[in-house]
Amino acid sequence: MRTSRLSKAALGAITGFTLLFLYVPLFVVARLSFTRANSIAWPPDGWTTTWWREAWRTDGPREALVNSIWVALAATAIALVLGTLAAFALQRYDFFGRNAISFLMVLPIALPGIVTGIALQSTFSRRIDLGLFELRVGFGFHSLVIAHATFCVVVAYNNVIARLRRSSPNLLDASADLGAHGSQTFRHVTFPLVRSALVAGGILAFALSFDEIVVTTFTAGSGYQTLPLWIFANFARPTSPAVVNVVATFVMVVSIPLAWLAQRLGDA
Amino acid sequence: MGQRLERTPSLTDATAAAGRATSSRPLRGVNRAFRRHRALGLGTVLTPPVAWMLVVYVGSLVVLVFSAFFALDGVTQKPTTEFTTDNLTDAVTSASALRLLAWTVATAVAVTAVCVALALPTGFFVAKIAPRWIRRGLMVSIMLPLWAGYMVKTYAWRTMVAPAGGNRFAAEGRGGGGFLASVLGWTPGYSRLSVVIALAYLWFPYMMLPIYAGLDRLPVSLLDASGDLGARPWRTFRSVIVPILLPSIAAGSIFTFSLSLGDYLLPRIVVDGKQRVMFGEFINSTLGAPNQPLAAAYTLFPVVIIVVYLIAMKRAGAFENL
């Protein structure tokens, strides 16, 4: 392809700018977590690990981290089961309302978080009369898991259905022709086929849940804090910008390699 | 296939197996039922996810929509069961709400425009100009910050744009402002412009991915043909690249537009809580008023916008390019 040297250079420069745009803010936060001043001012004032030790000693961020991990694990487990089932249904069967269901799956992440948040909050706080007994979901760990699982389904669904679309339906026929019955085909053909897509979808769902804040503010209730909620509650406090820098850097350092891993597995 | 079958099953085996209705293997009966009745299989795999989405999500949304039609008890400030359309009328005729909604839509459009403007040249460079061996690395580098965390990135931009002095918190201003103020000597400060930049930063990878995929599929011969026919690069871009990329841009915009439209936490943090910049903030403060029915009426605005938008994008072929 003929592209003039000038336009090549210009496009390269824009790409360089994009990379700077993407990485400078992250670098700034990481660097500020080692500054001596308890501040977000630039340039940073020397080097110290005081704030890292301080953050480690404080109970708040550690408790919030553990909470976030448990919520994300539980929500991911539910989302994987539901998303995989939906992907199989939509890939294998043709039925009335097929398009409506793919729309339904995207809705929880396409609609504003505040809409999802308010809707779930009012449902969870309501007493629902089921005839024999009254049900009230309430707030805490379980309400967060239900809310997070709902918007994580789409990630698992997308990954699995993409894999199923790429794999040949002949494999199933071949397996059946060789005399395998349904569960054998699932165990030896279908499951190995989607295994890495499940892992990739699982990591993405975990990251999505771990990161979510808007729906979380509405469904966590007062006593339960996740890591994003902790950051939100603390960066505005004049006393702790330095500790927030540390927690933010920690989140980056942990989640970026995880995402890289998910991408590798998804491509496999 | 992991497990080897000892011998080739024949038609006789199949008939024999069919004869043993309740065999020693309980699974066999289940398997056969699934084979005979396709609808049974469909029902089994489809019911759990659809039931979950309908009961938990659609159910809650429907209740939310209905709650917009209940009157508020002036004394207890709790919704009553009395039917009224006043909330809806109030919402539609509120000038401040409509103005904020217009600003919110404009912000979401601006964010999408910034993302497209950055993703087109970057995507073209990565897909068509960069040497083959670094393409993958470049794409991974561009996609990775997506996972740094929403709050982390929001916080990072607040740090970036912090103006020198005049902060709400003394700790933030010490040493003379944030990164942009001291390195570039200029900062958009805690303003709507900063909100647009920060939101574009947050959702950029979502635009980059479909545009890169679209450009990657675009055959170079098409661009050469355009050049051979005498088109200058700008003409090729306008008449060949953009029309082919439209579904990809539509797919990316589902994220950049919808996510920006609904966001209010990042804007609140980036403008230092000084002003209401996004519609979500309006819903939130109405909810805290507390006026749940009116807040529910306000949520109908973004819901209608997003649903119409999604349908339009589906027409544009966006869903096949997600």
Coordinates of C-alpha atoms in Angstrom, one line a residue, chain A residues 1-3 8 11-12 14-15 17-19 21-26 28-29 32 37-43 78 82 85-86 88-90 92-93 95 99 101-116 118-123 126 146 149-150 153 175 178-184 187-189 204 207-208 211 213-214 217-218 228 231-232 235-236 238 241 244-245 248 251-252 255-256 259-260 263-264 267, chain B residues 1-3 5 9 25 27 31 35 38 41-42 44-46 48-50 52-54 56-58 60-61 63-64 118 121-122 124-126 128-129 136 138 140-145 147-153 155-160 162 169 171-179 182-183 197 200-201 204 220 223-224 227-228 255 258-259 262-265 268-269 280 283-284 287 292 295 299 302-303 306-307 310-311 314 319:
Chain A
M1 CA 0.0 0.0 0.0
R2 CA 1.3 3.4 -0.9
T3 CA 1.2 5.8 2.0
K8 CA 2.9 7.4 8.1
L11 CA -0.2 8.3 12.1
G12 CA 2.7 7.0 14.1
I14 CA -0.9 10.0 16.9
T15 CA -0.5 6.4 18.0
F17 CA 0.1 10.2 21.7
T18 CA -2.7 7.6 22.3
L19 CA -0.3 5.4 24.3
F21 CA -2.7 9.4 26.9
L22 CA -3.4 5.9 28.2
Y23 CA -0.4 5.3 30.4
V24 CA 0.6 8.7 31.8
P25 CA -2.3 9.0 34.3
L26 CA -1.6 5.5 35.6
V28 CA 1.3 9.5 37.8
V29 CA -0.8 7.7 40.4
L32 CA 2.5 9.5 43.7
A37 CA 4.0 14.4 50.8
N38 CA 0.5 13.3 51.7
S39 CA -0.8 14.9 48.5
I40 CA -1.6 14.5 44.8
A41 CA 0.5 17.5 43.8
W42 CA 3.1 17.1 41.0
P43 CA 6.1 17.0 41.0
I78 CA -23.4 -17.7 38.8
L82 CA -26.2 -18.7 33.3
L85 CA -26.4 -22.0 29.3
A86 CA -27.7 -19.0 27.4
F88 CA -25.7 -22.9 24.2
A89 CA -29.4 -22.2 23.8
L90 CA -28.9 -19.4 21.3
R92 CA -27.8 -24.7 19.1
Y93 CA -31.5 -23.9 18.8
F95 CA -36.6 -20.4 18.4
N99 CA -33.1 -11.9 19.1
I101 CA -32.8 -12.8 24.4
S102 CA -29.5 -11.5 23.1
F103 CA -30.9 -8.0 23.7
L104 CA -32.0 -8.9 27.2
M105 CA -28.4 -10.1 28.0
V106 CA -26.8 -6.7 26.9
L107 CA -29.4 -4.6 28.7
P108 CA -27.9 -4.6 32.2
I109 CA -24.6 -3.1 31.0
A110 CA -26.1 -0.9 28.3
L111 CA -28.6 0.8 30.6
P112 CA -27.2 3.4 33.0
G113 CA -25.9 1.9 36.2
I114 CA -28.1 4.2 38.3
V115 CA -31.2 2.8 36.6
T116 CA -30.2 -0.8 37.3
I118 CA -32.4 2.0 41.8
A119 CA -34.5 -0.8 40.2
L120 CA -32.6 -3.5 42.2
Q121 CA -32.5 -1.5 45.3
S122 CA -36.2 -1.1 45.4
T123 CA -36.8 -4.8 44.7
R126 CA -39.4 -4.7 49.2
I146 CA -27.2 -11.1 42.8
A149 CA -24.1 -11.7 38.6
T150 CA -26.9 -10.0 36.6
V153 CA -23.8 -12.8 32.6
S175 CA -19.0 -37.6 18.0
L178 CA -18.9 -42.6 16.6
G179 CA -21.5 -43.7 19.1
A180 CA -21.0 -41.2 21.9
H181 CA -24.2 -40.3 23.7
G182 CA -25.1 -36.8 24.8
S183 CA -23.2 -36.7 28.1
Q184 CA -20.0 -38.3 26.6
R187 CA -17.5 -34.3 28.5
H188 CA -15.1 -35.1 25.7
V189 CA -15.9 -32.7 22.9
L204 CA -13.5 -10.7 32.6
A207 CA -12.8 -7.9 36.8
L208 CA -16.2 -6.4 35.9
D211 CA -14.5 -2.8 39.5
I213 CA -19.3 1.0 41.8
V214 CA -22.6 2.5 40.7
T217 CA -23.6 1.9 45.9
F218 CA -27.3 1.1 45.6
P228 CA -14.1 0.7 44.9
I231 CA -11.7 4.5 47.4
F232 CA -14.9 6.5 46.8
F235 CA -10.2 10.1 48.3
A236 CA -12.3 13.1 49.3
P238 CA -8.1 15.4 53.2
P241 CA -4.9 10.9 49.4
V244 CA -5.7 6.1 48.2
N245 CA -2.7 6.4 45.8
A248 CA -5.2 2.5 43.4
V251 CA -5.5 -2.5 42.1
M252 CA -3.6 -1.7 38.8
S255 CA -5.7 -6.5 37.7
I256 CA -3.6 -5.6 34.6
A259 CA -6.5 -9.1 32.1
W260 CA -3.5 -9.9 30.0
Q263 CA -6.7 -12.2 26.7
R264 CA -4.1 -14.9 26.1
D267 CA -7.3 -16.2 22.0
Chain B
M1 CA -11.9 -37.4 21.8
G2 CA -10.4 -38.6 25.1
Q3 CA -12.3 -41.9 25.6
L5 CA -15.0 -46.6 22.2
P9 CA -21.5 -49.3 17.3
R25 CA -27.2 -46.6 33.0
L27 CA -28.2 -41.4 32.0
N31 CA -30.0 -38.8 26.9
R35 CA -32.5 -36.6 21.7
R38 CA -35.5 -31.0 21.1
G41 CA -33.1 -29.6 25.6
L42 CA -33.9 -26.0 24.7
T44 CA -33.4 -27.0 30.1
V45 CA -30.6 -24.7 28.9
L46 CA -32.7 -21.7 28.3
P48 CA -32.3 -20.7 34.1
P49 CA -30.6 -17.7 32.4
V50 CA -33.9 -16.3 31.1
W52 CA -32.9 -15.1 36.2
M53 CA -32.9 -12.1 33.9
L54 CA -36.7 -11.8 33.8
V56 CA -34.3 -10.3 38.9
Y57 CA -33.8 -7.7 36.2
V58 CA -36.8 -7.1 34.0
S60 CA -37.2 -4.8 38.9
L61 CA -37.2 -2.5 35.8
V63 CA -41.6 -2.2 39.0
L64 CA -39.4 0.9 38.7
L118 CA -8.3 8.9 18.4
P121 CA -5.7 7.0 13.1
T122 CA -4.4 4.7 15.9
F124 CA -5.1 2.4 11.0
F125 CA -1.5 2.7 12.1
V126 CA -1.6 -0.5 14.2
K128 CA -2.0 -1.4 8.3
I129 CA 1.3 0.5 8.9
R136 CA -0.2 -7.7 18.7
L138 CA 0.5 -2.6 20.4
V140 CA -2.5 -5.5 24.0
S141 CA -0.8 -2.3 25.3
I142 CA -3.8 -0.3 24.2
M143 CA -6.4 -2.7 25.7
L144 CA -4.7 -3.3 29.0
P145 CA -5.5 0.0 30.8
W147 CA -8.6 -3.2 33.4
A148 CA -6.9 -0.7 35.7
G149 CA -10.2 -0.1 37.5
Y150 CA -12.9 2.5 37.2
M151 CA -12.3 4.3 40.5
V152 CA -8.5 4.1 39.9
K153 CA -8.8 5.9 36.6
Y155 CA -9.0 9.2 40.7
A156 CA -6.1 9.4 38.3
W157 CA -7.8 12.0 36.2
R158 CA -8.7 14.1 39.2
T159 CA -5.0 13.9 40.1
M160 CA -4.1 14.9 36.5
A162 CA -6.1 19.3 39.7
F169 CA -8.7 20.1 50.1
A171 CA -3.6 18.4 50.8
E172 CA -4.4 18.3 47.1
G173 CA -3.0 21.7 46.3
R174 CA 0.3 21.6 48.2
G175 CA 3.2 21.9 45.9
G176 CA 1.3 23.6 43.1
G177 CA -1.4 21.6 41.4
G178 CA -1.6 18.3 39.5
F179 CA 0.4 16.8 36.6
S182 CA 2.8 21.7 36.5
V183 CA 4.1 19.8 33.4
I197 CA -11.4 13.8 28.5
A200 CA -13.0 9.3 26.7
Y201 CA -10.0 7.9 28.5
F204 CA -11.5 4.4 24.6
V220 CA -5.3 -3.4 1.3
L223 CA -7.2 1.1 -0.8
D224 CA -4.8 0.6 -3.6
G227 CA -5.6 5.3 -5.2
D228 CA -5.2 3.9 -8.7
F255 CA -20.2 1.5 24.9
S258 CA -24.3 4.5 26.7
L259 CA -21.6 4.3 29.4
G262 CA -25.4 6.9 32.4
D263 CA -22.2 7.9 34.3
Y264 CA -22.4 10.4 37.1
L265 CA -19.8 9.3 39.6
R268 CA -19.0 14.3 40.1
I269 CA -15.4 13.4 41.2
G280 CA -27.6 10.6 36.7
I283 CA -31.8 11.2 39.5
N284 CA -29.7 10.5 42.5
L287 CA -34.0 9.9 45.0
Q292 CA -38.7 7.9 44.7
A295 CA -36.7 9.8 40.5
T299 CA -34.9 7.4 34.9
P302 CA -32.0 7.7 29.8
V303 CA -33.8 4.4 29.4
I306 CA -30.6 4.0 25.3
V307 CA -33.3 1.7 24.0
L310 CA -29.6 0.3 20.8
I311 CA -32.3 -0.4 18.2
K314 CA -28.7 -2.9 15.8
F319 CA -24.3 -6.2 17.2

